[in-house]
Each structure stands twice: as C-alpha cells, then as structure tokens.
Amino acid sequence: MELFKTLFYWLIVGGKKSIPMRLIGFSLLGGSLKYSDQNILFEWSTNGDETLSVLIALIGLIILVSQIIDDRKNKAIIIQHTGIAEIPTMDIDRARPFWEKVFKATIIHIECERFYNNGIVKDPQEILKKTESIKESLENHTRKTNPSYLKLYYGGLVQVPFAFLAGTIFTNTQVVEVYDWDRINKKWYYLKSLKKSIIQLDIEEPKNKIKNKIAIEIEISYAINRKHTLDVVGNMPILKIKVQKVERDNCSNIESQKHVAEEFHKILDKYSYVDEINIFVSAQNSMVFNLGRQVSKRVHPKILVWQYENKNTLKNPWAVEINSINSIKSKGSV
C-alpha cells in the first residue's frame, strides 16, 4: 500500500519526475528525438523509429522506477506542539501541500494542554519537560536519515515561553517549515511568501545605562503594558521592538518573520556581553518559534522568556530560563 501511495504522489508531483514521464509518453505516442547543438528536443512524428521509441520508453521506465525507489527514503518529521485548552484539531500532515506527500510523515505530538486551565498554566515545569523532549524525539527519528531525504515541520498553539524554547531546540542550519493557525478561516496554514507585505519595525533603544541586564519587549500582536514589565524587572533598561501596526496575526508571511527574526538576532548579538536578557513577547506562535531559533546558547547570555497571564494578579508570574540547563523562574505563585 505504501508503495502505491508513493507512486500516486510521485506521479502527481511532476518537477524532476517529468523527464522520465515525457520519455515514456512521447515514445508511446510515437514521439522521436531530434538532436541540436543546444540540447535534446522532443519532436512529434507519426513515422518514428519503433526500436528507438521502445528504447526511449525503457530508459524512461528505468529512471522512473529508480526515482520512485529513491523517493521511498523521503521522511517528514512533524512536531505538533499544543498547550492551550480547547485547541482546534491539529493535523499538519493533512495541511501539507499534496506534492510534499512523497515525504512519509512521522508525527510527534507534544501535548501539554492538561497543564493549562482557565487561562492559567498550572504546572509550567511539566510543560517545560515535555517541550524539551522535542530534542530527543528529533534525534531518535533523524539519527539514521540522510538530511537530503528529510523534511522538518513545526506547528503549535502553546504558551509563548514554550514556543520560544521549542525554537531554540532546532539549529539554525536546519530547514523547518512552520505552520500556524488561521483564526479567520479556521485552518492550519504554512507561512507563505508575500514579498510586498514585509512588516515595518520601530526599535526603541533603552534610555538607562546598560550594565549586566536588559529587558526586551517585542510588541507585534498586542500592546505590551510597560507597567507589567516593570513589575518583573524593576528599573532594568528596556529595549522595545514594535511593529508599526499592532494587531493579531499581522506577521503571517515568511519575509516579515525573517525580517523580525534578523533584527532580533542583531540585538541579541549586540547585547551578548550582558549576564541576562529578559524577553516579553506578544506575537503569534510561529513568530515566537522563529524568534527562539535565533538564540545560540554558546554565544548569547542567559535568557528569560516571560509568560503573560491576564487572569493572574501578577501578569508575568514566571519565565522559562534558557541557559545550559533550562528551568522555570517564578516571580509570583505558580
């Protein structure tokens, strides 16, 4: 059954597969080859050499079979990361374009929603452990797979600190296709390319003198109340990254997320000499994940990513501390 599924997707995809299919098609329909100095051309002919046509068909069939066998090695690892109650059904495999079905999917569910209730995370330490398990799952499923046969996917609806932490698990050299939830159309979608819609940023440098600590507010989906930040960090210098138009899901294309991530990376590098960076983010899951991918534990200092909970008296009650050993740092009761 798997062989037939692979064959079906393979025939639909086309691309490089069009070469053997053209060879077979033209030979069966009476096609013949004509050589020029530029390249080999296909030419329609009702008087083609039958021997040559059969030979062309055999060559095409050999190429076809070898590529189908090769494509059976293709493997897709799909990380589905959930931490919010009443989450919509998550099926990244189904949301993938049909031409990517040649990559046989292994789905890894990181389900953390049972630790979340009524707008408050009840056990962040347990969600931390489950999120960290992504690394081991990836290693177990990719250890014996040639990178050229592998595609990685990530999709999630989880609290900001854990989406950020998940991003740090994937190396910058890994290509990851990131999916997010479309609130309007109620479906999962891949971050598409919309080159004319790159988001614009304003960056406000801190007014206080920077010594050994700094806070960074990243305001994309919702406004961040400075008072809530100060409740956590006190008089610490604060840098603000803000989009010109703050609204939900306003950073849903590849170019915009790449632009925000690159600016964030520059800031991390600029302040890599400090001992601690505190981060407050209001952004969609995919953007937070891509921000996390900018962190290098080898280069950057300790990073604390704070959780926002509107129903909590202290709006930022705890953070995920990202260092050599990740942990939960509590500011209030958890």
XYZ file of C-alpha atoms in Angstrom:
334
model
C 0.000 0.000 0.000
C 2.807 2.432 0.874
C 4.456 1.774 -2.499
C 1.213 2.598 -4.325
C 0.739 5.775 -2.231
C 4.288 6.839 -3.036
C 3.713 6.135 -6.731
C 0.477 8.162 -6.709
C 2.015 11.240 -5.070
C 5.124 10.867 -7.165
C 3.154 10.884 -10.459
C 1.113 13.909 -9.346
C 4.092 15.987 -8.253
C 5.903 16.321 -11.560
C 9.013 18.523 -11.316
C 12.100 16.417 -11.972
C 9.765 13.447 -12.472
C 8.544 14.983 -15.729
C 11.711 13.813 -17.507
C 11.008 10.043 -17.408
C 7.284 10.656 -17.866
C 7.968 12.644 -21.026
C 10.265 9.952 -22.327
C 7.630 7.285 -21.797
C 4.776 9.449 -23.048
C 6.439 10.527 -26.249
C 7.657 7.036 -27.055
C 4.202 5.523 -26.589
C 2.537 8.239 -28.639
C 5.019 7.964 -31.479
C 7.454 10.617 -30.375
C 11.002 10.739 -31.551
C 14.163 12.568 -30.592
C 15.866 15.281 -32.531
C 19.355 16.484 -31.636
C 20.563 20.053 -31.944
C 23.684 21.848 -30.772
C 21.702 23.390 -27.893
C 20.004 20.380 -26.320
C 17.840 17.357 -26.936
C 14.378 18.235 -28.232
C 11.193 16.204 -28.349
C 9.530 16.243 -31.731
C 6.155 14.805 -32.734
C 6.348 12.271 -35.525
C 3.988 9.619 -36.907
C 6.903 7.847 -38.587
C 9.180 7.455 -35.629
C 11.584 4.586 -35.331
C 9.766 1.934 -33.259
C 13.021 0.478 -31.955
C 14.139 3.901 -30.781
C 10.721 4.535 -29.230
C 10.888 1.287 -27.254
C 14.421 2.109 -26.128
C 13.335 5.585 -25.021
C 10.391 4.075 -23.112
C 12.682 1.600 -21.353
C 15.109 4.351 -20.374
C 12.222 6.427 -19.059
C 10.829 3.458 -17.140
C 14.211 2.697 -15.549
C 14.594 6.328 -14.452
C 11.015 6.347 -13.172
C 11.412 3.193 -11.086
C 14.773 4.309 -9.656
C 13.366 7.684 -8.619
C 10.267 6.084 -7.043
C 12.514 3.765 -5.014
C 14.656 6.752 -4.061
C 11.614 8.778 -3.005
C 10.537 5.996 -0.622
C 13.502 7.067 1.519
C 11.973 10.520 1.981
C 10.891 11.181 5.537
C 8.929 14.000 7.159
C 9.127 14.693 10.895
C 6.136 16.749 12.054
C 6.228 18.309 15.537
C 2.728 19.222 16.780
C 3.098 21.298 19.945
C -0.057 22.092 21.936
C -0.548 23.724 25.314
C -3.869 25.573 25.174
C -7.206 24.090 26.200
C -9.936 23.618 23.581
C -7.381 23.765 20.823
C -8.692 23.111 17.295
C -7.840 19.728 15.820
C -4.222 19.813 14.785
C -3.262 17.943 11.617
C -0.197 19.413 9.924
C 0.147 16.336 7.728
C -3.260 16.992 6.210
C -2.462 20.697 5.761
C 0.719 19.967 3.797
C 0.623 20.507 0.011
C -0.069 17.260 -1.843
C 3.323 17.392 -3.581
C 5.037 17.034 -0.206
C 3.229 13.748 0.461
C 6.167 11.916 -1.070
C 7.796 12.571 2.306
C 6.289 9.911 4.546
C 5.184 11.565 7.776
C 6.113 10.663 11.331
C 4.004 12.796 13.657
C 5.314 13.680 17.111
C 2.619 15.005 19.462
C 3.850 17.236 22.288
C 0.592 17.613 24.204
C 0.684 19.943 27.195
C -2.872 21.273 27.416
C -3.738 19.245 30.518
C -1.400 21.531 32.475
C -3.386 24.605 31.423
C -6.767 25.560 32.845
C -8.967 28.655 32.727
C -6.282 30.884 31.226
C -3.556 29.919 33.703
C -0.706 27.414 33.411
C -0.946 25.098 36.421
C 2.347 23.275 36.052
C 4.906 25.066 33.852
C 7.648 22.664 34.969
C 5.854 19.728 33.344
C 5.300 21.655 30.099
C 8.998 22.537 30.167
C 9.904 18.830 30.367
C 7.569 17.876 27.536
C 8.835 20.709 25.334
C 12.435 19.678 25.978
C 11.504 16.156 24.846
C 11.301 17.522 21.282
C 15.095 17.338 21.113
C 15.259 13.651 21.974
C 12.371 12.847 19.628
C 14.117 14.611 16.758
C 17.377 12.807 17.437
C 15.650 9.424 17.608
C 13.809 9.923 14.330
C 16.578 11.584 12.324
C 19.688 9.764 13.534
C 19.738 7.270 10.636
C 18.210 9.527 7.995
C 20.281 11.294 5.360
C 19.434 15.050 5.603
C 18.752 15.152 1.848
C 15.820 12.766 2.409
C 14.415 14.658 5.395
C 11.875 17.464 5.855
C 11.105 19.027 9.240
C 7.797 20.655 10.188
C 6.675 22.505 13.302
C 3.227 23.743 14.242
C 1.894 24.821 17.597
C -0.544 26.640 19.799
C 1.313 26.859 23.066
C 2.330 29.474 25.630
C 4.948 31.994 24.463
C 7.876 30.767 26.622
C 7.466 27.192 25.348
C 7.068 28.147 21.688
C 10.265 30.192 22.102
C 12.023 27.287 23.835
C 10.958 24.920 21.035
C 12.618 27.254 18.547
C 15.937 27.021 20.421
C 15.920 23.226 20.005
C 16.181 23.411 16.218
C 19.578 24.500 14.932
C 19.941 27.452 12.571
C 21.239 25.090 9.894
C 18.045 23.027 9.876
C 15.308 23.996 7.427
C 11.963 23.888 9.239
C 8.607 24.517 7.591
C 6.488 26.327 10.172
C 2.694 26.155 10.316
C 0.274 28.338 12.235
C -3.456 28.573 12.944
C -5.623 30.786 10.716
C -8.211 32.177 13.134
C -10.454 33.543 10.391
C -10.586 30.556 8.044
C -10.194 28.047 10.899
C -7.388 26.019 9.356
C -3.668 25.351 9.642
C -1.501 27.056 7.078
C 2.128 27.268 6.004
C 3.853 30.657 6.138
C 3.674 31.773 2.529
C 5.833 34.213 0.620
C 4.291 37.693 0.270
C 7.202 39.918 -0.705
C 5.091 43.079 -0.905
C 3.903 42.728 2.684
C 7.065 42.921 4.768
C 6.225 44.237 8.206
C 7.796 47.520 9.354
C 9.523 47.833 12.725
C 10.357 50.612 15.158
C 13.168 49.891 17.622
C 13.460 51.993 20.759
C 16.836 51.677 22.478
C 16.893 51.790 26.303
C 17.336 55.157 27.974
C 19.007 53.746 31.086
C 22.666 52.814 31.123
C 23.127 49.111 30.418
C 25.330 47.201 32.844
C 24.691 43.495 33.190
C 20.989 43.048 32.453
C 18.484 44.176 29.821
C 14.815 43.579 29.030
C 13.390 43.357 25.506
C 9.717 43.921 24.690
C 8.595 42.558 21.311
C 5.196 44.036 20.504
C 3.558 42.535 17.422
C 0.076 41.107 18.113
C -0.938 43.077 21.232
C 0.297 46.130 23.085
C 2.617 45.311 25.984
C 1.846 47.234 29.158
C 5.162 48.681 30.378
C 3.900 48.608 33.967
C 3.622 44.818 33.824
C 7.186 44.603 32.546
C 8.462 46.908 35.305
C 6.674 44.773 37.914
C 9.086 41.995 36.936
C 12.338 43.727 36.030
C 12.223 46.900 38.138
C 14.400 49.707 36.771
C 16.233 47.445 34.329
C 16.961 49.058 30.898
C 14.249 48.127 28.395
C 14.560 47.895 24.622
C 11.361 47.803 22.593
C 10.768 46.215 19.190
C 7.405 47.310 17.864
C 5.596 46.847 14.577
C 4.025 49.974 13.149
C 0.578 48.373 13.170
C -0.015 46.152 16.200
C -2.733 43.564 15.542
C -3.349 39.824 15.684
C -1.766 37.574 13.053
C -0.128 40.525 11.301
C 3.128 38.656 10.775
C 1.977 35.678 8.739
C 4.395 35.587 5.824
C 7.948 34.328 5.536
C 9.552 37.657 4.673
C 8.041 39.501 7.646
C 9.032 36.820 10.123
C 12.521 36.619 8.661
C 12.867 40.410 8.953
C 11.739 40.467 12.611
C 13.936 37.470 13.444
C 17.009 39.041 11.823
C 16.561 42.306 13.749
C 16.083 40.348 16.963
C 19.228 38.350 16.263
C 21.224 41.578 15.753
C 20.015 42.822 19.135
C 20.944 39.547 20.860
C 24.423 39.814 19.362
C 24.742 43.481 20.304
C 23.969 42.787 23.961
C 25.649 39.390 24.208
C 28.058 40.859 26.768
C 25.369 41.207 29.469
C 24.633 38.488 32.012
C 20.891 38.277 31.475
C 18.264 39.180 28.852
C 14.573 39.269 29.855
C 12.119 38.895 26.977
C 8.430 39.810 26.791
C 6.670 38.858 23.552
C 3.219 39.369 22.116
C 3.179 37.519 18.796
C 1.651 34.525 17.072
C 3.078 31.077 17.761
C 5.066 30.764 14.515
C 6.770 34.127 15.060
C 7.704 33.254 18.649
C 9.129 29.916 17.474
C 11.258 31.682 14.851
C 12.484 34.169 17.459
C 13.655 31.254 19.578
C 15.624 29.897 16.644
C 17.862 32.976 16.826
C 19.280 32.018 20.208
C 22.710 30.445 20.460
C 23.452 29.113 23.930
C 27.134 29.160 23.003
C 27.122 32.888 22.136
C 24.234 34.530 23.949
C 23.789 35.006 27.707
C 21.090 33.596 29.954
C 17.642 34.425 28.543
C 14.363 34.565 30.443
C 11.146 34.465 28.392
C 8.212 35.644 30.495
C 4.692 34.245 30.482
C 1.751 36.684 30.301
C -1.457 35.668 32.093
C -4.211 38.256 32.173
C -6.166 36.363 34.847
C -3.209 36.296 37.205
C -2.705 39.101 39.739
C 0.921 39.365 38.665
C 0.584 39.471 34.881
C 4.020 37.938 34.264
C 4.230 35.327 37.033
C 7.057 33.137 35.721
C 9.585 32.685 32.925
C 11.409 29.923 31.146
C 15.099 30.432 31.849
C 17.077 29.374 28.784
C 20.657 28.520 29.571
C 22.835 25.421 29.653
C 20.114 23.916 31.848
C 16.608 25.208 31.113
C 14.378 25.897 34.107
C 11.337 27.801 35.377
C 11.934 31.038 37.249
C 8.953 32.160 39.293
C 8.211 35.776 40.174
C 4.947 35.019 41.956
C 2.917 31.924 42.782
C 2.608 29.239 40.095
